[in-house]
mmCIF file of C-alpha atoms in Angstrom:
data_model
loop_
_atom_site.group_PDB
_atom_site.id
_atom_site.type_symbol
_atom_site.label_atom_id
_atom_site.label_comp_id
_atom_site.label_asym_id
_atom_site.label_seq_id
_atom_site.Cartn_x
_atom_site.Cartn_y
_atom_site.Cartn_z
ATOM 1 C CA UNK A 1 117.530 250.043 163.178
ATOM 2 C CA UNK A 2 116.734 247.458 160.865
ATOM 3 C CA UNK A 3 115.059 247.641 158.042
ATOM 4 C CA UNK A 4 111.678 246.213 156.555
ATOM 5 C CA UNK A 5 113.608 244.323 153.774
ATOM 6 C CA UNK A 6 116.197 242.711 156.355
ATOM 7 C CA UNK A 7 112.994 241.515 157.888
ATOM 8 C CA UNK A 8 111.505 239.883 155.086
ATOM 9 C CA UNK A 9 115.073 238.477 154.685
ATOM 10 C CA UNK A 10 115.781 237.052 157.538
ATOM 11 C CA UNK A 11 112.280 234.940 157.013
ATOM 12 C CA UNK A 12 112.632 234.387 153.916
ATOM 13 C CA UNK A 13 115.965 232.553 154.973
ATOM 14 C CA UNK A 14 114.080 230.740 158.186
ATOM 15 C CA UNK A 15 111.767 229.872 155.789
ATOM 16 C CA UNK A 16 114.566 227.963 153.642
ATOM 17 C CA UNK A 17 116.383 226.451 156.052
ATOM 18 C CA UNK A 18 113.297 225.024 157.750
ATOM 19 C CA UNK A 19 112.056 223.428 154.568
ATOM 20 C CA UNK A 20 115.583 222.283 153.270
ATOM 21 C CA UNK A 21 115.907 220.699 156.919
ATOM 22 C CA UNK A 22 112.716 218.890 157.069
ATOM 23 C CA UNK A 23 113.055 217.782 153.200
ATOM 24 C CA UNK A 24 116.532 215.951 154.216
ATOM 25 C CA UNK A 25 115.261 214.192 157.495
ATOM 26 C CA UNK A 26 114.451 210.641 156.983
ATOM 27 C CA UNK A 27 111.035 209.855 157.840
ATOM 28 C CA UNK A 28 110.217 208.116 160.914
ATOM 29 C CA UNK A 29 106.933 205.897 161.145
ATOM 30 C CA UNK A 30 105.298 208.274 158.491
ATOM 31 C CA UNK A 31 106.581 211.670 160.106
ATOM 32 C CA UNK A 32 108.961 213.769 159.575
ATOM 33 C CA UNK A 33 110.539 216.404 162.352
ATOM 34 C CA UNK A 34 107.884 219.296 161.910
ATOM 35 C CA UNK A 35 110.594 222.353 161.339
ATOM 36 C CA UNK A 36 108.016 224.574 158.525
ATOM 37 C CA UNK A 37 105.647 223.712 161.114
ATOM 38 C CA UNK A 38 107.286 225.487 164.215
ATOM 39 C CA UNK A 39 108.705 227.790 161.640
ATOM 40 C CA UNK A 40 104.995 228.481 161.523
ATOM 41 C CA UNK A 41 104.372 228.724 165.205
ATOM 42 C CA UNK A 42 106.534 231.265 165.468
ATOM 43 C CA UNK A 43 106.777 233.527 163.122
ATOM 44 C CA UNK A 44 103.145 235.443 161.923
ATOM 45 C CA UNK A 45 100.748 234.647 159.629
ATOM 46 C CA UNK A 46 102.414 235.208 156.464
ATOM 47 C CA UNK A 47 105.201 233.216 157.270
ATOM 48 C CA UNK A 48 102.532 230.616 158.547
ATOM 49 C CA UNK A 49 101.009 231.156 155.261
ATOM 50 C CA UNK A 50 104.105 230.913 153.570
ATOM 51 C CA UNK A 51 105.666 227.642 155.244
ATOM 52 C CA UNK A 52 102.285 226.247 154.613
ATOM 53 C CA UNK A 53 102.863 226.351 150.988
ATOM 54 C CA UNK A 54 106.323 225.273 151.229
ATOM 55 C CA UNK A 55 105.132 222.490 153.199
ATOM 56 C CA UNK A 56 101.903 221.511 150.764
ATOM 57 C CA UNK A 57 105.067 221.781 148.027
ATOM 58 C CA UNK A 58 106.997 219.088 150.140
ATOM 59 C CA UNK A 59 104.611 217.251 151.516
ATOM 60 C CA UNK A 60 102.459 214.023 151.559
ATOM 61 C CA UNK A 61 99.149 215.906 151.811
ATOM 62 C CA UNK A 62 96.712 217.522 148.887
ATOM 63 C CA UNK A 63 97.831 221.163 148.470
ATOM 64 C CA UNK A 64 96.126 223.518 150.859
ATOM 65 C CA UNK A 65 96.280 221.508 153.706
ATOM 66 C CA UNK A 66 99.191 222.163 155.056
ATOM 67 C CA UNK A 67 98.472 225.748 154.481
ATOM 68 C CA UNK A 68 94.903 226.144 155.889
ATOM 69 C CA UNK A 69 96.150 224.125 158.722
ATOM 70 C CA UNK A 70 99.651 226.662 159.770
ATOM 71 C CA UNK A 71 97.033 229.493 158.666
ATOM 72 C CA UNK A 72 94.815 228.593 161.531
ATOM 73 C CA UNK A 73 97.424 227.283 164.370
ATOM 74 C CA UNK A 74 98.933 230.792 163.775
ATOM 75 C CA UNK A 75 96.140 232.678 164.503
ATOM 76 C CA UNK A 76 95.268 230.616 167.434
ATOM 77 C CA UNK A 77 98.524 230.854 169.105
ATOM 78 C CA UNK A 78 98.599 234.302 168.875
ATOM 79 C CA UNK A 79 95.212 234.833 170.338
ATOM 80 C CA UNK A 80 95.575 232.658 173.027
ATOM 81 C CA UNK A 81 99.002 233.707 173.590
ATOM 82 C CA UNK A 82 100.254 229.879 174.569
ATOM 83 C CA UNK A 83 104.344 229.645 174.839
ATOM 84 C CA UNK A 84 105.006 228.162 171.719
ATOM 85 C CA UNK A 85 107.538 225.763 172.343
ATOM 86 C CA UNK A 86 104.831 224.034 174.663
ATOM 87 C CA UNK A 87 102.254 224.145 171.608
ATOM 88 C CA UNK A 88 104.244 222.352 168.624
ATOM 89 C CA UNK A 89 104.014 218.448 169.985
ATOM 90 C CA UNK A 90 100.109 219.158 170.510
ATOM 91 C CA UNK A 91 99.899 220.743 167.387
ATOM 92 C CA UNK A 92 101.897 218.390 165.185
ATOM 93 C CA UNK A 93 99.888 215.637 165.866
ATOM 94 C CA UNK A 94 96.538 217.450 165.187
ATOM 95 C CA UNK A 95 98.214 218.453 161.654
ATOM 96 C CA UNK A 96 99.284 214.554 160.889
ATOM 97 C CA UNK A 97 95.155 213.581 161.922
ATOM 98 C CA UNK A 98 94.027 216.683 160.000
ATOM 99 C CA UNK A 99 96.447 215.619 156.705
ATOM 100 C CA UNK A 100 94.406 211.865 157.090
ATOM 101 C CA UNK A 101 91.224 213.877 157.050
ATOM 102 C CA UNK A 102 92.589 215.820 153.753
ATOM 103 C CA UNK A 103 92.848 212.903 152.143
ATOM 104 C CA UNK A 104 96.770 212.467 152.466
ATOM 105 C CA UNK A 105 97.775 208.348 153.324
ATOM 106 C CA UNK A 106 99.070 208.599 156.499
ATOM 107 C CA UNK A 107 100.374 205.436 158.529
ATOM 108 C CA UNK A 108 97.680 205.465 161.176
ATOM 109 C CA UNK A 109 97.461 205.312 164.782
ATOM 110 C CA UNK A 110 101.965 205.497 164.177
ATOM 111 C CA UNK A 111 102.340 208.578 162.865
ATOM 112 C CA UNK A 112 100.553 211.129 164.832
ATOM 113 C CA UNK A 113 102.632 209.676 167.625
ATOM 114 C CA UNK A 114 105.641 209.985 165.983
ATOM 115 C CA UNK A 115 105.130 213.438 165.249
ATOM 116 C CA UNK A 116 104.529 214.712 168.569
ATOM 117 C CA UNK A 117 108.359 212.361 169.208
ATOM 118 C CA UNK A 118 109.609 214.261 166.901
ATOM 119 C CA UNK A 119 108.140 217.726 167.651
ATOM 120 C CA UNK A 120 109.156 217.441 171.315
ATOM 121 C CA UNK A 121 112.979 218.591 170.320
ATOM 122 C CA UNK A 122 111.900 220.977 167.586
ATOM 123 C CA UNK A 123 109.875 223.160 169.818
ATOM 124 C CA UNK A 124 112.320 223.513 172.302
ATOM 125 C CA UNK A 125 115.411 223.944 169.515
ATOM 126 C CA UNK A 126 112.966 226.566 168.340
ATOM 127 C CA UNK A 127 112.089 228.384 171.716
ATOM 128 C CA UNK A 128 115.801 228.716 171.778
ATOM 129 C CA UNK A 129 116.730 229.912 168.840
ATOM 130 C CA UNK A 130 113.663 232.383 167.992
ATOM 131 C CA UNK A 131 114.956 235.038 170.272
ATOM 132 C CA UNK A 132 118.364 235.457 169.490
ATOM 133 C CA UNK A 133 117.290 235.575 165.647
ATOM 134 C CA UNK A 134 114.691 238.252 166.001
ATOM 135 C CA UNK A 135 116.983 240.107 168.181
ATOM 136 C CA UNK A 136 120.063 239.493 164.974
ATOM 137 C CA UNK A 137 117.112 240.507 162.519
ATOM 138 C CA UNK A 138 115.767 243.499 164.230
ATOM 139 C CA UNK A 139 112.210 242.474 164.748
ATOM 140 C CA UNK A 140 112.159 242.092 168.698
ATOM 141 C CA UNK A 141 110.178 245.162 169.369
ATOM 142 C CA UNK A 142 110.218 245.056 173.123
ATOM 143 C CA UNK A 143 114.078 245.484 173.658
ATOM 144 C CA UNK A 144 113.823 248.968 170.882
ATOM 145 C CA UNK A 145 114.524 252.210 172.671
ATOM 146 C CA UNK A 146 112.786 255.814 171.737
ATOM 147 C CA UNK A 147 115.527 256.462 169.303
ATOM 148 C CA UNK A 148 115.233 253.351 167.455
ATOM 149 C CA UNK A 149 111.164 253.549 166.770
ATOM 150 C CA UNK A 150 111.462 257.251 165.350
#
């Protein structure tokens, strides 16, 4: 059984290598490929919280945007229990709109268009990777026998 720290490490790193790969990705018509925002999808709320930050940090948009923004899609998707990899594209272009709103200069009507482009790949990438990483980090619950939750 894994333990609560290889959790946190294992999002921690997630975390990382969804911000250092959506820092590096060139922009394209004012979006970027949303990785801290599936990061956000799928992981709970604070990792949503978390890549919110990281994304405020990175980002085009006032800070606290981002964040309020993950915050919310987070809790949403896991009330309404939607398949995530079906919910980024939607999603993404609802955060590039709600950034405009913030006050962040976003290259409008291109971008939110863009970003569901770009999201399309991402959730899917995402919807098959999540699994096998929970599994590797211990955090699938639903696979754990008796012995394993004592």
């Amino acid at each position: 059984m894994k333990t609560e720290a290889a959790k946190i490490a294992a999002i921690f790193v997630g975390l990382i290598i969804s911000a250092a790969l959506q820092d590096a990705t060139p922009a394209l018509w004012g979006a970027k490929i949303p990785f801290l925002l599936a990061f956000a999808c799928t992981a709970g709320l604070s990792a949503a919280l978390a890549a919110g930050f990281m994304a405020d940090a990175l980002g085009f948009a006032p800070f606290g945007c981002s964040t309020i923004f993950f915050a919310a899609a987070s809790m949403l998707l896991r009330s309404w229990r939607v398949p995530r990899a079906a919910a980024i594209p939607p999603l993404a272009f609802c955060h590039v709109v709600w950034c405009s709103v913030c006050g962040a200069e976003v290259e409008l009507p291109a971008a939110p268009f863009a970003a569901v482009l770009l999201a399309l790949p991402t959730g899917f990438a995402y919807a098959a990777a999540v699994p096998f990483v929970r599994r590797l980090a211990g955090i699938d619950h639903r696979h754990a026998t008796e012995e394993d939750r004592a």
